[in-house]
Coordinates of C-alpha atoms and ligand atoms in Angstrom, one line a residue:
M12 CA 24.1 -14.2 -24.5
T13 CA 20.3 -15.0 -24.6
P14 CA 19.5 -16.8 -21.4
G15 CA 16.6 -19.3 -21.6
R16 CA 13.5 -17.7 -23.1
C17 CA 14.8 -14.1 -23.0
P18 CA 13.8 -12.4 -26.3
F19 CA 16.8 -10.2 -26.5
S20 CA 20.5 -10.8 -26.0
V21 CA 22.0 -9.5 -22.6
A22 CA 25.5 -9.1 -21.2
S23 CA 24.5 -11.1 -18.2
P24 CA 21.4 -12.8 -16.7
I25 CA 21.8 -10.4 -13.7
V26 CA 19.5 -7.5 -14.1
L27 CA 18.5 -4.5 -11.9
A28 CA 15.1 -4.9 -10.3
S29 CA 12.7 -2.0 -10.4
G30 CA 13.0 0.4 -7.5
P31 CA 16.3 0.9 -5.8
A32 CA 18.1 2.0 -9.0
G33 CA 15.6 4.7 -9.7
F34 CA 16.0 5.7 -13.4
G35 CA 19.6 4.4 -13.4
T36 CA 21.4 7.6 -14.1
E37 CA 23.0 8.1 -10.6
L38 CA 23.9 4.4 -10.5
A39 CA 25.6 4.7 -13.9
E40 CA 28.2 7.1 -12.3
R41 CA 29.1 4.4 -9.7
T42 CA 29.1 1.2 -11.6
D43 CA 29.6 -0.2 -15.1
L44 CA 26.1 -0.8 -16.4
S45 CA 27.3 -2.5 -19.6
A46 CA 28.2 -5.6 -17.5
I47 CA 24.6 -5.9 -16.4
G48 CA 21.8 -7.6 -18.4
A49 CA 19.2 -4.8 -18.0
L50 CA 18.0 -1.9 -16.0
T51 CA 14.4 -2.0 -14.8
T52 CA 13.3 1.5 -14.1
K53 CA 11.4 2.6 -10.9
T54 CA 7.6 2.2 -11.6
V55 CA 5.9 5.2 -13.1
T56 CA 2.2 5.9 -12.9
P57 CA -0.2 8.0 -15.2
Q58 CA -0.1 10.9 -12.7
P59 CA 2.8 12.2 -10.6
R60 CA 2.8 10.8 -7.0
E61 CA 4.5 12.3 -4.0
G62 CA 4.7 9.0 -2.2
N63 CA 3.9 8.1 1.4
P64 CA 4.8 10.3 4.4
Q65 CA 8.0 9.5 6.3
P66 CA 9.1 7.3 7.9
R67 CA 9.3 5.1 4.8
L68 CA 12.1 2.7 5.6
V69 CA 12.8 0.3 8.5
D70 CA 15.4 -2.3 9.0
C71 CA 14.6 -6.0 9.6
P72 CA 16.5 -9.1 10.3
C73 CA 17.9 -10.1 6.9
G74 CA 16.2 -7.3 5.0
M75 CA 14.2 -4.1 5.2
I76 CA 10.7 -2.8 4.8
N77 CA 9.9 0.1 2.6
S78 CA 6.9 2.2 2.1
I79 CA 7.8 4.5 -0.7
G80 CA 4.3 4.7 -2.2
L81 CA 5.3 4.7 -5.9
E82 CA 6.8 8.2 -5.7
N83 CA 7.4 9.3 -9.3
P84 CA 7.1 12.3 -11.6
G85 CA 4.2 10.9 -13.6
F86 CA 4.4 9.2 -17.0
D87 CA 4.4 12.3 -19.2
V88 CA 7.2 14.0 -17.3
F89 CA 9.1 10.7 -17.2
V90 CA 8.9 10.2 -20.9
E91 CA 9.9 13.8 -21.7
R92 CA 12.6 14.5 -19.1
C93 CA 13.9 11.1 -17.8
L94 CA 13.5 8.5 -20.5
P95 CA 16.1 9.9 -23.0
D96 CA 18.8 9.6 -20.3
V97 CA 17.6 6.1 -19.4
L98 CA 17.8 5.0 -23.0
S99 CA 21.3 6.4 -23.3
L100 CA 22.6 4.0 -20.6
P101 CA 24.7 1.2 -21.9
T102 CA 22.4 -1.8 -21.0
R103 CA 19.0 -3.2 -21.9
H104 CA 16.0 -1.1 -20.8
I105 CA 13.0 -2.5 -19.1
I106 CA 10.4 0.2 -18.3
S107 CA 8.1 -0.4 -15.3
V108 CA 4.6 1.1 -15.2
A109 CA 1.6 0.7 -13.0
A110 CA -2.0 2.1 -13.3
E111 CA -5.3 1.7 -11.4
R112 CA -7.3 1.3 -14.6
P113 CA -6.7 -0.8 -17.8
E114 CA -7.3 2.2 -20.1
E115 CA -4.5 4.2 -18.3
L116 CA -2.2 1.3 -18.6
A117 CA -2.9 0.9 -22.3
R118 CA -2.2 4.6 -22.9
M119 CA 1.3 4.4 -21.2
V120 CA 2.2 1.1 -22.9
G121 CA 1.1 2.4 -26.3
A122 CA 3.2 5.5 -25.9
L123 CA 6.2 3.5 -24.8
S124 CA 5.7 1.2 -27.8
A125 CA 6.4 4.1 -30.2
I126 CA 9.8 4.8 -28.6
E127 CA 12.9 3.2 -29.9
G128 CA 15.3 1.5 -27.5
I129 CA 12.8 0.0 -25.0
D130 CA 13.6 -3.7 -24.8
A131 CA 10.6 -4.8 -22.6
I132 CA 7.8 -3.3 -20.6
E133 CA 7.2 -4.5 -17.0
I134 CA 3.7 -4.1 -15.6
N135 CA 3.8 -3.7 -11.9
L136 CA 0.6 -5.4 -10.6
S137 CA 1.8 -5.9 -7.1
C138 CA 2.9 -2.7 -5.3
P139 CA 2.2 -3.3 -1.6
N140 CA 2.3 0.4 -0.6
V141 CA -0.8 2.0 -2.1
D142 CA -4.4 2.0 -1.2
A143 CA -5.6 0.4 -4.4
V144 CA -6.2 -3.3 -4.5
V145 CA -3.2 -5.6 -5.3
I146 CA -4.3 -6.3 -8.9
G147 CA -1.9 -9.2 -9.1
S148 CA -3.7 -11.2 -6.5
D149 CA -6.9 -11.4 -8.5
R150 CA -6.7 -13.5 -11.7
A151 CA -9.6 -11.8 -13.4
L152 CA -8.0 -8.4 -12.9
V153 CA -4.6 -9.7 -14.0
G154 CA -6.2 -10.9 -17.2
R155 CA -7.9 -7.5 -17.8
F156 CA -4.8 -5.4 -17.2
T157 CA -2.6 -7.7 -19.3
E158 CA -5.0 -7.7 -22.1
A159 CA -5.1 -3.9 -22.1
A160 CA -1.3 -3.8 -22.2
R161 CA -1.0 -6.5 -24.9
G162 CA -3.4 -4.6 -27.1
A163 CA -1.2 -1.6 -27.0
T164 CA 2.2 -3.1 -27.8
E165 CA 4.2 -5.8 -29.6
R166 CA 7.2 -5.3 -27.3
P167 CA 8.0 -8.0 -24.8
L168 CA 5.6 -7.7 -21.8
L169 CA 6.5 -8.8 -18.3
I170 CA 3.9 -9.0 -15.6
K171 CA 5.2 -8.4 -12.0
L172 CA 3.2 -10.4 -9.5
P173 CA 3.1 -10.6 -5.7
G174 CA 4.7 -13.5 -3.9
D175 CA 2.3 -13.5 -1.0
A176 CA -1.2 -12.8 -2.3
G177 CA -3.4 -15.1 -4.3
H178 CA -2.1 -18.1 -6.1
V179 CA 0.9 -17.3 -8.2
V180 CA 0.1 -20.0 -10.8
A181 CA -3.5 -18.8 -11.2
S182 CA -2.4 -15.2 -11.7
A183 CA 0.5 -16.2 -13.9
E184 CA -1.8 -18.3 -16.1
A185 CA -4.2 -15.3 -16.5
A186 CA -1.3 -13.1 -17.5
L187 CA 0.2 -15.6 -20.0
D188 CA -3.3 -16.4 -21.4
A189 CA -3.8 -12.7 -22.0
G190 CA -0.6 -12.5 -24.0
A191 CA 2.2 -11.7 -21.6
D192 CA 5.6 -12.9 -22.7
G193 CA 6.8 -13.4 -19.2
L194 CA 6.6 -12.9 -15.4
T195 CA 8.6 -11.0 -12.9
L196 CA 8.5 -12.9 -9.6
I197 CA 8.2 -11.6 -6.9
N198 CA 7.5 -8.1 -5.6
S199 CA 8.3 -7.3 -2.0
I200 CA 6.2 -9.0 0.7
R201 CA 3.8 -7.0 2.9
G202 CA 5.4 -6.8 6.3
L203 CA 5.2 -4.9 9.6
R204 CA 7.5 -3.7 12.4
I205 CA 6.4 -2.3 15.7
D206 CA 8.5 0.0 17.9
H207 CA 8.4 -2.0 21.1
R208 CA 9.1 1.0 23.3
V209 CA 5.9 2.8 22.2
G210 CA 3.9 -0.1 20.8
R211 CA 3.2 1.5 17.5
P212 CA 4.0 0.6 13.9
M213 CA 7.4 2.1 12.8
L214 CA 6.2 3.1 9.3
H215 CA 3.8 5.9 8.8
R216 CA 1.6 3.7 6.7
E217 CA 2.0 0.8 9.1
T218 CA 2.8 -2.0 6.7
G219 CA 5.3 -1.9 3.9
G220 CA 7.2 -4.1 1.4
L221 CA 9.7 -6.5 2.9
S222 CA 12.8 -7.2 0.7
G223 CA 16.2 -8.8 1.1
P224 CA 17.4 -12.2 2.0
A225 CA 14.4 -12.7 4.3
I226 CA 12.2 -13.2 1.2
L227 CA 14.7 -15.4 -0.9
P228 CA 13.0 -18.7 0.0
I229 CA 9.6 -17.3 -0.9
A230 CA 10.8 -15.9 -4.2
L231 CA 12.5 -19.2 -5.0
A232 CA 9.3 -21.1 -4.3
R233 CA 7.1 -18.9 -6.5
V234 CA 9.7 -19.1 -9.4
F235 CA 9.9 -22.9 -9.0
E236 CA 6.1 -23.2 -9.0
A237 CA 5.7 -20.9 -12.0
R238 CA 8.5 -22.7 -14.0
K239 CA 7.0 -26.1 -13.3
A240 CA 3.6 -24.9 -14.6
F241 CA 4.9 -22.8 -17.5
P242 CA 8.0 -24.3 -19.1
D243 CA 8.0 -21.8 -22.0
A244 CA 7.4 -18.5 -20.2
L245 CA 10.2 -15.9 -19.7
I246 CA 10.7 -15.6 -15.9
V247 CA 12.7 -12.8 -14.1
G248 CA 13.4 -14.1 -10.6
T249 CA 13.6 -11.3 -8.1
G250 CA 13.7 -11.4 -4.3
G251 CA 16.6 -11.6 -1.8
V252 CA 19.4 -12.3 -4.2
T253 CA 22.6 -10.8 -2.7
D254 CA 25.3 -13.3 -3.6
L255 CA 26.5 -15.7 -6.3
E256 CA 25.0 -18.7 -4.5
S257 CA 21.5 -17.2 -4.3
A258 CA 21.7 -16.1 -7.9
I259 CA 22.5 -19.7 -9.0
E260 CA 19.6 -20.9 -6.8
M261 CA 17.2 -18.5 -8.5
M262 CA 18.3 -19.7 -12.0
A263 CA 18.1 -23.3 -10.9
A264 CA 14.6 -22.7 -9.7
G265 CA 13.8 -21.6 -13.3
A266 CA 14.6 -17.9 -13.6
D267 CA 16.0 -16.8 -17.1
L268 CA 17.0 -13.5 -15.6
V269 CA 17.8 -12.7 -12.0
G270 CA 16.8 -9.3 -10.6
V271 CA 18.8 -7.6 -7.8
G272 CA 17.2 -4.9 -5.8
Y273 CA 17.8 -4.7 -2.0
G274 CA 21.4 -5.9 -2.3
M275 CA 22.5 -2.9 -4.5
M276 CA 21.3 -0.4 -1.9
A277 CA 24.2 -1.1 0.4
N278 CA 26.6 -1.9 -2.4
P279 CA 25.9 -0.3 -5.8
Q280 CA 28.6 -2.5 -7.3
L281 CA 26.9 -5.7 -6.3
P282 CA 25.1 -6.4 -9.6
T283 CA 28.3 -6.0 -11.7
Q284 CA 30.2 -8.1 -9.2
L285 CA 27.5 -10.8 -9.4
A286 CA 27.6 -10.7 -13.2
R287 CA 31.4 -11.2 -13.2
R288 CA 31.2 -13.9 -10.5
L289 CA 28.6 -15.8 -12.4
E290 CA 30.7 -15.7 -15.6
A291 CA 33.7 -17.0 -13.7
W292 CA 31.7 -19.7 -12.0
L293 CA 30.2 -20.9 -15.3
A294 CA 33.8 -21.2 -16.7
E295 CA 35.1 -22.9 -13.6
R296 CA 32.3 -25.5 -13.8
R297 CA 32.8 -25.8 -17.6
L298 CA 29.2 -25.0 -18.3
D299 CA 28.9 -23.8 -21.9
S300 CA 25.8 -21.8 -21.3
V301 CA 23.6 -20.5 -18.6
K302 CA 20.8 -22.6 -20.1
E303 CA 22.4 -25.5 -18.3
V304 CA 21.7 -23.8 -15.0
I305 CA 18.2 -22.3 -15.7
G306 CA 15.6 -24.7 -14.3
V307 CA 18.2 -27.4 -13.5
A308 CA 16.4 -28.1 -10.2
H309 CA 13.5 -29.4 -12.4
R310 CA 15.8 -31.8 -14.2
G311 CA 17.4 -33.6 -11.3
G312 CA 20.2 -31.2 -10.7
F313 CA 23.8 -31.0 -12.1
D314 CA 25.9 -34.0 -12.9
V315 CA 28.2 -33.9 -9.9
P316 CA 30.7 -36.7 -9.2
Ligands
DHB426 C1 7.1 0.2 -3.8 C2 6.6 -0.4 -4.9 C3 6.9 -1.7 -5.0 O1 6.4 -2.5 -6.1 C4 7.6 -2.4 -4.1 O2 7.9 -3.7 -4.2 C5 8.0 -1.7 -3.0 C6 7.8 -0.4 -2.9 C7 6.8 1.6 -3.6 O3 7.0 2.5 -4.4 O4 6.2 1.9 -2.5

């Protein structure tokens, strides 16, 4: 199927969000990736990164906060040693990259562009866990980074924006005006927990990225706002989707594809289960296509007796 504005066909609108699935190879041993729309790989950066010191993870009501710090082997090692295995996995492949300078981004995107089998490139402009400024919160920077990436590839380009910094429509407009094909909304939200016994932040780096059902309403609002402003943009809605109902909500808000991240950490089968449940629900509701669901909240909802 080709949901909404997705430029390639997918087995399902349910996709794996960048992060928890890593490069997908371990997950592939535990679940059937061919049932899932796409794998988005963990963000890689121009140079290797060790990530932030422990502790990096803390539980929250309805979610968790992580402070990984973009740990990754660096772009060149990724391309040489990891990417061939990624591309052999039986699903679509969205490769996530981040850089602190537009030239570095262009180098990575240009190199990816020359490799067969990459279906889209996601530019992570919204990591909450590094010292650099959150590029996605500044529309001028979003424009500059997107322009650099666009100049280096003709592959579908997704720009991943924050849900809690800046104005999503302003940043999204800058990305789309600079030639992005679509938006991934949203990244995790900067959050904090404090150990009440000692009165200190629980994570080494103090704040981290909150994910899970706690951020679902925030993600829905950003997707809804972006869809209202940009009827033709591809939107990947990500944030707190852990069941069929929240996946339907995300599509109804305007997402063409629905990213699952947090939910697959406890249950690696969740994305394939959601893909199957969505298909069964569409059949049960006698909906011919997911296009009838995507953005339905902007069209007065379903016809229900
Ligand atoms: C990290 C990056 C992200 O984009 C995110 O949402 C959460 C964590 C990280 O690697 O720290």
